[in-house]
Short mmCIF file of C-alpha atoms in Angstrom, two decimals:
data_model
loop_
_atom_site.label_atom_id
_atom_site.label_comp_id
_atom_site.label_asym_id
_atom_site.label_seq_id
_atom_site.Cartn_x
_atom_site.Cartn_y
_atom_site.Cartn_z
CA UNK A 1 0.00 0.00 0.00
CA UNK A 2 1.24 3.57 -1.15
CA UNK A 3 1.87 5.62 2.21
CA UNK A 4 0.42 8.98 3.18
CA UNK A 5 3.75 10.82 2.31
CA UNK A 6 3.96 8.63 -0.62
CA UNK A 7 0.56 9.66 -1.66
CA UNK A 8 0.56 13.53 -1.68
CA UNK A 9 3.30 13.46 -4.51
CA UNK A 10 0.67 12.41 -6.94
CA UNK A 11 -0.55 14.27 -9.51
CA UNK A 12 -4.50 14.47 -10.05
CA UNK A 13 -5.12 12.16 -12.26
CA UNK A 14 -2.44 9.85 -10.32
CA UNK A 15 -4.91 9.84 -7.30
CA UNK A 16 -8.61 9.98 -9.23
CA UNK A 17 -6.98 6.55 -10.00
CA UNK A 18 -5.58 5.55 -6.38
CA UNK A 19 -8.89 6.50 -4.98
CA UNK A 20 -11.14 4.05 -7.87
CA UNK A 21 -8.43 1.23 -6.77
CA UNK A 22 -9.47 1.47 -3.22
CA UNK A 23 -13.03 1.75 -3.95
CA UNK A 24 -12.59 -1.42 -5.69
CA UNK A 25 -10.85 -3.25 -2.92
CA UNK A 26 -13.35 -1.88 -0.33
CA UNK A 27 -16.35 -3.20 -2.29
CA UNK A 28 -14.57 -6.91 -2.34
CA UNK A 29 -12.93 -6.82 1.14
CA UNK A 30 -15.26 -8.97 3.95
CA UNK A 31 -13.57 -6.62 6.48
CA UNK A 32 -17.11 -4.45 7.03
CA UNK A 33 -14.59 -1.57 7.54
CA UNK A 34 -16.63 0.89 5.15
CA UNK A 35 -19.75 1.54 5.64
CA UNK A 36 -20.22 3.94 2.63
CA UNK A 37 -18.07 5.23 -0.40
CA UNK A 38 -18.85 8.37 -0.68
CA UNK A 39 -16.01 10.91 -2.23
CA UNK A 40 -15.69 14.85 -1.35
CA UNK A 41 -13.77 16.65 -4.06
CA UNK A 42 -9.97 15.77 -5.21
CA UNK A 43 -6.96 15.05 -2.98
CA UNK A 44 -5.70 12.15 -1.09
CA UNK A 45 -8.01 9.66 0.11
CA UNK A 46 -8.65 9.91 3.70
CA UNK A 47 -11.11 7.24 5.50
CA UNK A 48 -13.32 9.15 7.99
CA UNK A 49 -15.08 7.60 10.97
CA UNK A 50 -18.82 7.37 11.21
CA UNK A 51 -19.10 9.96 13.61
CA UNK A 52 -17.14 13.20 12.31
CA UNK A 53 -19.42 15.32 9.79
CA UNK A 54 -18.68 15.65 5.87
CA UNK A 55 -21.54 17.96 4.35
CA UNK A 56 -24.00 16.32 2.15
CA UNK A 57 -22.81 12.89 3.59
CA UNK A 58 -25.14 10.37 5.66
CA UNK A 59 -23.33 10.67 9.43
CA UNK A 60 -24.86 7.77 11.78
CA UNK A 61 -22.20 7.05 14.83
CA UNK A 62 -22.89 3.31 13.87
CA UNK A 63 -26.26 3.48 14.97
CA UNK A 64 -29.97 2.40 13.99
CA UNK A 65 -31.31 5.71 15.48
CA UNK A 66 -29.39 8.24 12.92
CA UNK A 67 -30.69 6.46 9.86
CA UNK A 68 -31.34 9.19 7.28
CA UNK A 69 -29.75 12.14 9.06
CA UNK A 70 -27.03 14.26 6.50
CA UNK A 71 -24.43 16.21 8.05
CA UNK A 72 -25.44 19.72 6.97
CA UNK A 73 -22.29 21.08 7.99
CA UNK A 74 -18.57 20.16 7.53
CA UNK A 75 -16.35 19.52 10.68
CA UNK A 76 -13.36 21.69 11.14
CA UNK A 77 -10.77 18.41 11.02
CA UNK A 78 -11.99 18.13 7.38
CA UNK A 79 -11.96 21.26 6.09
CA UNK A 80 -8.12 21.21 7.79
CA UNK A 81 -7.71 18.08 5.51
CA UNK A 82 -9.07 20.08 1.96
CA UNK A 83 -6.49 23.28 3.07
CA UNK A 84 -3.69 20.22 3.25
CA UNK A 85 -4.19 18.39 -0.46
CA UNK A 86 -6.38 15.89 1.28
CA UNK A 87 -9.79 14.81 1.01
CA UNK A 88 -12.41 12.83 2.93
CA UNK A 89 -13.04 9.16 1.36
CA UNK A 90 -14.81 6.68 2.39
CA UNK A 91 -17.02 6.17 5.96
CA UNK A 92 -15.55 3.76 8.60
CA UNK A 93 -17.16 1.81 10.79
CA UNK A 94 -17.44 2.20 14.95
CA UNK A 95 -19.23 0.87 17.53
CA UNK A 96 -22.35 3.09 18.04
CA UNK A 97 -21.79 5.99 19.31
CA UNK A 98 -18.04 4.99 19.94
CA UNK A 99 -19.34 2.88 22.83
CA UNK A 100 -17.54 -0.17 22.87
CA UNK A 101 -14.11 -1.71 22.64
CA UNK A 102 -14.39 -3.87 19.93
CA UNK A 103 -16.84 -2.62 16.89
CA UNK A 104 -19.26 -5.31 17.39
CA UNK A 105 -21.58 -2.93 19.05
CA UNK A 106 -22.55 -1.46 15.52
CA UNK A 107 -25.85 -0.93 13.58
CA UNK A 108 -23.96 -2.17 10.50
CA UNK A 109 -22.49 -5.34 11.99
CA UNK A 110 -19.13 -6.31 13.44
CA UNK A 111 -15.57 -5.39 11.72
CA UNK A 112 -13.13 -8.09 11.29
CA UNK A 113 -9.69 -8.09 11.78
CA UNK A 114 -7.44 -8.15 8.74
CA UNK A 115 -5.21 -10.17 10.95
CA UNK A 116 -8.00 -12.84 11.73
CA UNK A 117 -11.19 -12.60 10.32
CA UNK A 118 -12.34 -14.33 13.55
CA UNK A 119 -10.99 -11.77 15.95
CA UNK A 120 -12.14 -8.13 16.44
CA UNK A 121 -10.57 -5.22 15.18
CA UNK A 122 -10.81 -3.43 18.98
CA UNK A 123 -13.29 0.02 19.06
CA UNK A 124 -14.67 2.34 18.54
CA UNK A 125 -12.53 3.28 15.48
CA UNK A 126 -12.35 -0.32 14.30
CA UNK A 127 -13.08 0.64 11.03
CA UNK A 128 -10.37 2.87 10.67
CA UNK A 129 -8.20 0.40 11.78
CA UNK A 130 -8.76 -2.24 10.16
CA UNK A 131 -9.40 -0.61 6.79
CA UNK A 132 -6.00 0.80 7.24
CA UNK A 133 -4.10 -2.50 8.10
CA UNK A 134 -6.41 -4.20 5.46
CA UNK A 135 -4.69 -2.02 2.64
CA UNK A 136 -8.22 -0.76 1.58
CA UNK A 137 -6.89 2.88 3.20
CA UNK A 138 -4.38 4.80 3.47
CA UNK A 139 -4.54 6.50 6.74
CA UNK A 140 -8.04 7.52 8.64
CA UNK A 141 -9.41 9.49 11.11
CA UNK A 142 -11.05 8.32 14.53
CA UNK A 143 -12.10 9.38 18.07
CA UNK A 144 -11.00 8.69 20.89
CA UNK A 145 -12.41 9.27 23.80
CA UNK A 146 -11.03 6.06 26.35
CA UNK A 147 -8.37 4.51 23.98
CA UNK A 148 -10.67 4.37 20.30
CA UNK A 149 -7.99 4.99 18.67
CA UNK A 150 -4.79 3.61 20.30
CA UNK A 151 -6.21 0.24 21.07
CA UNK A 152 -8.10 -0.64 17.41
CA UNK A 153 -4.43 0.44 16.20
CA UNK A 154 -2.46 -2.21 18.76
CA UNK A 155 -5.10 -4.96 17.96
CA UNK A 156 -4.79 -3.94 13.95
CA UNK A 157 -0.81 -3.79 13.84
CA UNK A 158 -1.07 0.44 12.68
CA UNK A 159 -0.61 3.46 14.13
CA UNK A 160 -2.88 5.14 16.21
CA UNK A 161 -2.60 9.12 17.80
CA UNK A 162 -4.57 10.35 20.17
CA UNK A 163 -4.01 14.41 20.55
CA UNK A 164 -3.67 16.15 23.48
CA UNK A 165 -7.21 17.42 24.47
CA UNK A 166 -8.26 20.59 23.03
CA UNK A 167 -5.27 20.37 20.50
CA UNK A 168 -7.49 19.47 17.42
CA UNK A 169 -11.44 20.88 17.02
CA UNK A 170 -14.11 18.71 18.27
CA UNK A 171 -16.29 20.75 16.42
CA UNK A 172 -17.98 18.23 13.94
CA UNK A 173 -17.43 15.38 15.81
CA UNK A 174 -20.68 13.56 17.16
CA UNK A 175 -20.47 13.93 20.90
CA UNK A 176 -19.93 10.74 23.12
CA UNK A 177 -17.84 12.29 26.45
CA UNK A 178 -17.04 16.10 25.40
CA UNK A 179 -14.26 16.75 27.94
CA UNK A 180 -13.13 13.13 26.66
CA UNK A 181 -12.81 13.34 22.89
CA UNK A 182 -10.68 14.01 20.47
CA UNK A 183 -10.31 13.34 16.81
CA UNK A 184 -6.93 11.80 15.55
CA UNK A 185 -5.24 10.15 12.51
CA UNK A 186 -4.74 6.29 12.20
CA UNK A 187 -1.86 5.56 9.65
CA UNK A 188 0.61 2.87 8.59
CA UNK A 189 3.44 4.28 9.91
CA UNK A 190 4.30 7.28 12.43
CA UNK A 191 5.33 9.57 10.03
CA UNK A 192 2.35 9.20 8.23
CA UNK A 193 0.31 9.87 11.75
CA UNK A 194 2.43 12.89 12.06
CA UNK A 195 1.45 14.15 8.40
CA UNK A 196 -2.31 13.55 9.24
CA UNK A 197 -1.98 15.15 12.51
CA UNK A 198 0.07 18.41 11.45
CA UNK A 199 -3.21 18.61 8.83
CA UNK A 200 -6.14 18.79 11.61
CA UNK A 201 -4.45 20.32 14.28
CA UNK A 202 -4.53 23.77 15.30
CA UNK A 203 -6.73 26.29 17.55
CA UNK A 204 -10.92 26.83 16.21
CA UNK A 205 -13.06 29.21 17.41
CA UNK A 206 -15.94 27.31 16.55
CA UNK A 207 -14.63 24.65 19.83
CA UNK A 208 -14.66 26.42 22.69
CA UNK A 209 -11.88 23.99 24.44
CA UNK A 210 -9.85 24.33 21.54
CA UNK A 211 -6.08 25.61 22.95
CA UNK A 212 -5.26 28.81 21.75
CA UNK A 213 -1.71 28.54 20.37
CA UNK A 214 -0.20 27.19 17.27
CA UNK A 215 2.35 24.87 17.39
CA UNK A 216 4.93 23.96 15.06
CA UNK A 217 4.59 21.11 12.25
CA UNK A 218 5.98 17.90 13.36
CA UNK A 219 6.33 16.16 10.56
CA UNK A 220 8.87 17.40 8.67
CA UNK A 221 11.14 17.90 11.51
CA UNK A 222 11.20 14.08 13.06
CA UNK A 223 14.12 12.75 14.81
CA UNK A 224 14.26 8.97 15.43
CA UNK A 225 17.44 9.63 16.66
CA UNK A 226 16.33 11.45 19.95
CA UNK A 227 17.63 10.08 23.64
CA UNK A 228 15.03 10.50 25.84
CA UNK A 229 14.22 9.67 29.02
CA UNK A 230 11.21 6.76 29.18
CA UNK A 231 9.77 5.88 32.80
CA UNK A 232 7.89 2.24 32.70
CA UNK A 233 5.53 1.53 35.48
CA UNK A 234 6.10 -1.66 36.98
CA UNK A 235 3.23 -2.90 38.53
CA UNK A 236 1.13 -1.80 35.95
CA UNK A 237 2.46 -4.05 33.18
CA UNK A 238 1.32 -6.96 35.60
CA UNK A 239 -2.13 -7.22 34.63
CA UNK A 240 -1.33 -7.54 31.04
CA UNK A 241 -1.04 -11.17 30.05
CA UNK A 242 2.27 -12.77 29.06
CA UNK A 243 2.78 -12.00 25.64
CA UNK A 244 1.80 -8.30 26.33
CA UNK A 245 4.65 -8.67 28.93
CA UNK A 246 6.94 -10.49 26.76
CA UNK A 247 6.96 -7.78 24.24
CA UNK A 248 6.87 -5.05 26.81
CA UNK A 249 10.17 -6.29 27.76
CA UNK A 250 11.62 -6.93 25.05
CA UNK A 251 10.90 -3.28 23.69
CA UNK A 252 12.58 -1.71 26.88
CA UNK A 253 15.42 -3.51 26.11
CA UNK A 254 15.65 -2.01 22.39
CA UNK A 255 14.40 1.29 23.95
CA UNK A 256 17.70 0.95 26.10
CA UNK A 257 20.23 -0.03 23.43
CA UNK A 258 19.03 2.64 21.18
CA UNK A 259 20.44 5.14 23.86
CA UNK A 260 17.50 6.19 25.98
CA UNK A 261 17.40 6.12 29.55
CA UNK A 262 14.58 3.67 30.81
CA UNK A 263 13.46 4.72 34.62
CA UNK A 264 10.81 2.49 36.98
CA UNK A 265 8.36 4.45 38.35
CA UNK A 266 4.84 3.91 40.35
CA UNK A 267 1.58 5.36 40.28
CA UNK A 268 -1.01 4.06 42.49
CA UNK A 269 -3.54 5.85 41.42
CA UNK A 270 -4.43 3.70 37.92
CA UNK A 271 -6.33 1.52 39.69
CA UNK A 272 -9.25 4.07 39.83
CA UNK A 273 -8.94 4.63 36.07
CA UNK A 274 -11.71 2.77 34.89
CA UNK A 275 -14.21 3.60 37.66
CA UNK A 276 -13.53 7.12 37.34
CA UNK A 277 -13.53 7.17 33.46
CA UNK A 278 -17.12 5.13 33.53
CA UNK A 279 -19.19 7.47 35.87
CA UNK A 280 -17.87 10.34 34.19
CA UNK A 281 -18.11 9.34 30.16
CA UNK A 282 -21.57 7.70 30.99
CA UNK A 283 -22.66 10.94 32.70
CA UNK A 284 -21.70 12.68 29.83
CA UNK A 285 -23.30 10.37 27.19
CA UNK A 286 -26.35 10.69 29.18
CA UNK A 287 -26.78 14.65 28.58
CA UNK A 288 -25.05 14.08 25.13
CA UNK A 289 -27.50 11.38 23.62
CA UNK A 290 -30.46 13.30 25.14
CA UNK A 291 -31.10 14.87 21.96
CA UNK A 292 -31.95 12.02 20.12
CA UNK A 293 -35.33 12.35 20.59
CA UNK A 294 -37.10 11.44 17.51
CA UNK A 295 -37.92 15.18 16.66
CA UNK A 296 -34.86 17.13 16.09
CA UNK A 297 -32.38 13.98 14.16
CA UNK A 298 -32.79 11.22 12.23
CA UNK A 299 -35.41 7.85 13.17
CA UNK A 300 -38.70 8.74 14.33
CA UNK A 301 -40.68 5.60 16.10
CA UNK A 302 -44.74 5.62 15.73
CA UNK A 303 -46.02 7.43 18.67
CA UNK A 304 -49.34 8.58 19.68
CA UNK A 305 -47.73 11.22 22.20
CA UNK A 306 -44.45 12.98 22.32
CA UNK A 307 -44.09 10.62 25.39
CA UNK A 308 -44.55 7.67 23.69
CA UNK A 309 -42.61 9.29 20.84
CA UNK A 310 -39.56 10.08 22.85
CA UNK A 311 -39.84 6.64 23.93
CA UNK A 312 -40.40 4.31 20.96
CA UNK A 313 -37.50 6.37 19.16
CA UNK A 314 -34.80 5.56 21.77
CA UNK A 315 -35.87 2.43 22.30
CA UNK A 316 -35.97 1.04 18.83
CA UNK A 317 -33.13 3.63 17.64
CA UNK A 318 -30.30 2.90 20.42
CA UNK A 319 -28.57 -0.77 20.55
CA UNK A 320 -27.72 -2.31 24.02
CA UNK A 321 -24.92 -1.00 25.48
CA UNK A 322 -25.64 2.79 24.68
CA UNK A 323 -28.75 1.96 26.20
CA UNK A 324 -26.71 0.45 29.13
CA UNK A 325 -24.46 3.69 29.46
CA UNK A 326 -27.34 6.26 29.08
CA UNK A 327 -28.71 4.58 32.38
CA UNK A 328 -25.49 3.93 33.85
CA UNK A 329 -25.27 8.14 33.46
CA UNK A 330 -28.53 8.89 34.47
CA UNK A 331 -28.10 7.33 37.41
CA UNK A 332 -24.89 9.13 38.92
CA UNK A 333 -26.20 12.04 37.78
CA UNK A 334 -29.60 11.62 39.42
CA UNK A 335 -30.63 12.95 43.27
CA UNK A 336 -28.58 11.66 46.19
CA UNK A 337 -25.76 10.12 43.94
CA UNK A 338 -24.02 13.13 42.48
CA UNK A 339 -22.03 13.90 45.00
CA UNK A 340 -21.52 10.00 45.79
CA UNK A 341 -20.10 9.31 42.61
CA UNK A 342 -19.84 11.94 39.86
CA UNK A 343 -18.33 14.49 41.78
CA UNK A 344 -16.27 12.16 43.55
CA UNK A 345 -14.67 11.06 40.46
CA UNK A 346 -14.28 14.50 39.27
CA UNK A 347 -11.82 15.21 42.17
CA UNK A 348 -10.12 11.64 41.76
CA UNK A 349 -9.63 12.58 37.68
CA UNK A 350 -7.38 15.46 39.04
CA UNK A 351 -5.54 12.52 41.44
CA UNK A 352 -4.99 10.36 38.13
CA UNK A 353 -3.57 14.34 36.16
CA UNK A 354 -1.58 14.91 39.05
CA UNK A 355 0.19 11.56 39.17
CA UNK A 356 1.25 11.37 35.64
CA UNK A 357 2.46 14.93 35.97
CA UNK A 358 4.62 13.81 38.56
CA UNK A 359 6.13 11.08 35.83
CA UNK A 360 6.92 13.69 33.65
CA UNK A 361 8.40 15.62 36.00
CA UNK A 362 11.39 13.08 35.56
CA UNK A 363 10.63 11.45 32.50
CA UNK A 364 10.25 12.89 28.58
CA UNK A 365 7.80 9.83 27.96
CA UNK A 366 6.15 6.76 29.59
CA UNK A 367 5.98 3.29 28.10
CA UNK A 368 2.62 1.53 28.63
CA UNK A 369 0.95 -1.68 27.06
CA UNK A 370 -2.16 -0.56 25.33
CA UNK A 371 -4.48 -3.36 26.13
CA UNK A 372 -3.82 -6.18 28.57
CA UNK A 373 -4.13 -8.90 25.55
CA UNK A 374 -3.94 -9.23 21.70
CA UNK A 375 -7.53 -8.88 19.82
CA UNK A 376 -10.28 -11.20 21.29
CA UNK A 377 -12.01 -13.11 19.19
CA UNK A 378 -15.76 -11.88 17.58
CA UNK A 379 -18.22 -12.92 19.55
CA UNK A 380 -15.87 -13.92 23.00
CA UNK A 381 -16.99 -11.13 25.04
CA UNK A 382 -20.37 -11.42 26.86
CA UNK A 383 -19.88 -9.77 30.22
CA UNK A 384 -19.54 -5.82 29.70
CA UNK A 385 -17.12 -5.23 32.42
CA UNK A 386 -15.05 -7.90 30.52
CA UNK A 387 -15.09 -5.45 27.87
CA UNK A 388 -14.69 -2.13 29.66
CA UNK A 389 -11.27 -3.83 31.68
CA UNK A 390 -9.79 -4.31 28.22
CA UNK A 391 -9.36 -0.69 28.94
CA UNK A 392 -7.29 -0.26 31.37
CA UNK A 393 -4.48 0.81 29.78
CA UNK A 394 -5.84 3.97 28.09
CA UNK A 395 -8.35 5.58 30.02
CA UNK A 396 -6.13 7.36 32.00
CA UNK A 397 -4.55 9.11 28.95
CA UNK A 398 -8.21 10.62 28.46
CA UNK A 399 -8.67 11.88 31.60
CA UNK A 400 -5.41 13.49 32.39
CA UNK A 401 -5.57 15.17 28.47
CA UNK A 402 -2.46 13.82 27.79
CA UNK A 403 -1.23 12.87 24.20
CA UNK A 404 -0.42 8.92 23.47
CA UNK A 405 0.31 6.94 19.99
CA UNK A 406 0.20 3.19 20.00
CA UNK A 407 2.51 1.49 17.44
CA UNK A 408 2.90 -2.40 16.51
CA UNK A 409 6.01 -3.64 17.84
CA UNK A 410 5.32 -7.57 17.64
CA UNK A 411 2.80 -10.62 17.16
CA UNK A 412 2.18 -13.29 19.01
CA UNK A 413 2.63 -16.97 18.42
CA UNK A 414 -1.16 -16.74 16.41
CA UNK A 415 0.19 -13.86 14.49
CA UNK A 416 -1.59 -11.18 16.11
CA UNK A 417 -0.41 -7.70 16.30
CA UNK A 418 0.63 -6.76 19.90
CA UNK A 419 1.13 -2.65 20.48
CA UNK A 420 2.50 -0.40 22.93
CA UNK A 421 1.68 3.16 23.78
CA UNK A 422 4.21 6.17 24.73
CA UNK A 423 2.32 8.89 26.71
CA UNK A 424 3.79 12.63 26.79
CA UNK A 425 3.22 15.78 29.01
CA UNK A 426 0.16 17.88 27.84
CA UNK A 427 0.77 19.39 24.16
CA UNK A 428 4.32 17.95 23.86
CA UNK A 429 3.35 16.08 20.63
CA UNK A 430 6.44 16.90 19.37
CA UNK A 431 8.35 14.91 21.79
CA UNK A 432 6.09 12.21 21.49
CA UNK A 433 6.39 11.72 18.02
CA UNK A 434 10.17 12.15 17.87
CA UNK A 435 9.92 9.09 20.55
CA UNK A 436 7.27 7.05 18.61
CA UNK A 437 9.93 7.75 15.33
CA UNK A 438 12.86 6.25 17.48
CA UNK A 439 10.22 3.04 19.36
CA UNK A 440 9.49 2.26 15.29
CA UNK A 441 13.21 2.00 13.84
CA UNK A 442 14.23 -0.11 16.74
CA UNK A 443 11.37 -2.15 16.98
CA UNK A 444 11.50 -2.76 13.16
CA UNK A 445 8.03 -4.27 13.23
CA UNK A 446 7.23 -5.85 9.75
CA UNK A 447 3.63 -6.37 8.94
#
């Protein structure tokens, strides 16, 4: 497959041909990473999830309930793509909403894993993964509001980039967890993830916790060469099974012969990230998903009163597990629990900030596993905390607004992908991407 960097060499006629050959290999690919072919103008093909808005396109977040509604508005990420040579190509599948960890949870159906058709492709951007590892794109945007982006691209064998919060506009992007969420690329490589970020970053008045200050392109300027300083937490890697831990080591110990220093550090306070990312993304989804109503977007349900309206339309329109967080939100948001538990894990997300700030105090970067095991199989998973553990890893990144980027570094015995994430200081993407550039060259993963 022709990279990203590769790709905006081409002359116009050069990619009106690239993007019919990928159109082609969607249509035949049993990967259910596309859920629609639509094209927007000339430029380099970019696959765009489900749930960022492309004017005049159908925009559904995966879901039953959004049949029929067209984005009558472009996001600000794409119209940073058009002002870059790019263009937006293609929808990608999710799980609805960008609830879910493995893309099963979608109103189109599951995605497979180019890896193993039998396994998932992780989620909520599992489309965008898997589409890009599949060869049937060349790089793609997703969300990511708990890990949707770095964990898809560990289970996929790609690159995944989650910004630093409020470093690209959110506005466009269909609300799951709005202090949560943020829109980044998913590429082949991590100079192609730099490309695609350098193109939709930057401040937008139109996103009101957009950062105000530019910051330089990355892209052109990467070092792989960089000694850094990388702090690996210890006790953390324990809950990760023992081919995450195999490779975990083994990457230190390239990490280390490359010339960086590798410090141990602890941080108690990860064992809180998933409660504390759970009450507060599901009490956010609750408020956010509140305007599916039936009137104002997409499905309407037979009703014979706006009650029976508002309820017929969410019940037939939203699969299980949104279902499962709306009331999950509702609840510690509701009288007598809001101080119990949402405010509560307010002041414990400023616990998990503080301790990762304290890393960084010491350390340019920290080295985490992404997921605690390689991609699951389709179909494996039947008890939702199961699926929220899978987790574990990433959450924290979200709720401190830190920057991250998952690469492949191995496979397993079964020949599936195993990643790693590198985690850097609030709007130090540059030294994150300098870091990634050095993990690839001496990892030298090969597809």
């Amino acid at each position: 497959m022709i990279t990203l960097k590769e790709a905006l060499t081409k002359s116009s006629e050069e990619l009106a041909a690239l993007r019919a050959e990928l159109e082609e290999k969607a249509k035949v690919s049993d990967l259910n990473a596309y859920v629609g072919y639509e094209s927007s103008g000339e430029g380099v093909p970019i696959l765009i999830k489900d749930n960022i808005q492309v004017k005049g396109w159908p925009v559904t977040s995966g879901s039953k309930i959004l049949q029929g509604y067209v984005a009558p508005y472009e996001a600000t990420a794409i119209k940073n793509l058009k002002a870059k040579g790019m263009m937006a190509f293609g929808r990608a599948n999710m799980d609805e909403f960008a609830m879910g960890s493995t893309t099963e949870s979608s109103f189109y159906g599951p995605t497979k894993n180019p890896h193993g058709t039998d396994r998932v492709p992780g989620g909520s951007s599992g489309g965008s993964a898997a589409a890009v590892a599949g060869g049937i794109a060349i790089a793609a945007l997703g969300s990511d509001t708990g890990g949707s982006i770095r964990q898809p691209a560990a289970y996929c064998g790609v690159v995944g980039m989650k910004p630093t919060y409020g470093r690209v506009s959110r506005f466009g992007l269909s609300a799951y967890a709005s202090s949560l969420d943020q829109i980044g690329p998913i590429a082949q490589n991590v100079e192609d993830a730099a490309i695609l970020y350098d193109a939709i970053k930057g401040h937008d008045e139109k996103d009101s916790t957009s950062a105000d200050f530019e910051i330089e392109d990355i892209a052109n300027n990467l070092n792989p060469d960089v000694k850094l300083t990388i702090a690996v937490i210890d006790s953390h890697v324990e809950a990760a099974d023992a081919n995450i831990q195999s490779a975990f080591n083994a990457t230190v110990e390239k990490l280390a012969a490359a010339g960086h220093t590798i410090v141990h550090k602890e941080m108690s306070k990860t064992k809180y990230d998933i409660a504390t990312y759970y009450v507060l993304a599901t009490a956010e989804a609750a408020t956010n998903l509140a305007r599916y109503d039936g009137v104002r977007y997409g499905r309407r349900a037979e009703a014979k009163n706006t009650e029976e309206l508002f309820f017929n339309t969410r019940s037939e329109g939203f699969g299980e597990e949104v279902k499962r967080r709306i009331m999950l939100g509702n609840f510690v948001l509701s009288s007598g629990y809001y101080d119990a538990y949402y405010v509560k894990a307010q002041k414990v997300r400023h616990l998990i900030r503080d301790g990762y700030n304290s890393i960084f105090e010491e350390a340019d970067l920290i080295l985490s596993p992404v997921a605690p095991s390689v991609a699951p199989k389709i179909g494996s998973i039947h008890d939702p905390l199961e699926m929220y553990k899978s987790d574990m890893y990433t959450l924290g990144v979200n709720l401190a607004g830190l920057p991250g980027i998952s690469l492949p570094v191995e496979k397993n015995d079964e020949g599936m992908p195993i990643g790693l994430q590198l985690i850097a200081k609030a709007f130090d993407e540059k030294t994150l991407f300098n870091g990634a550039a050095s993990m690839e060259k001496a990892v030298n993963y090969t597809k």
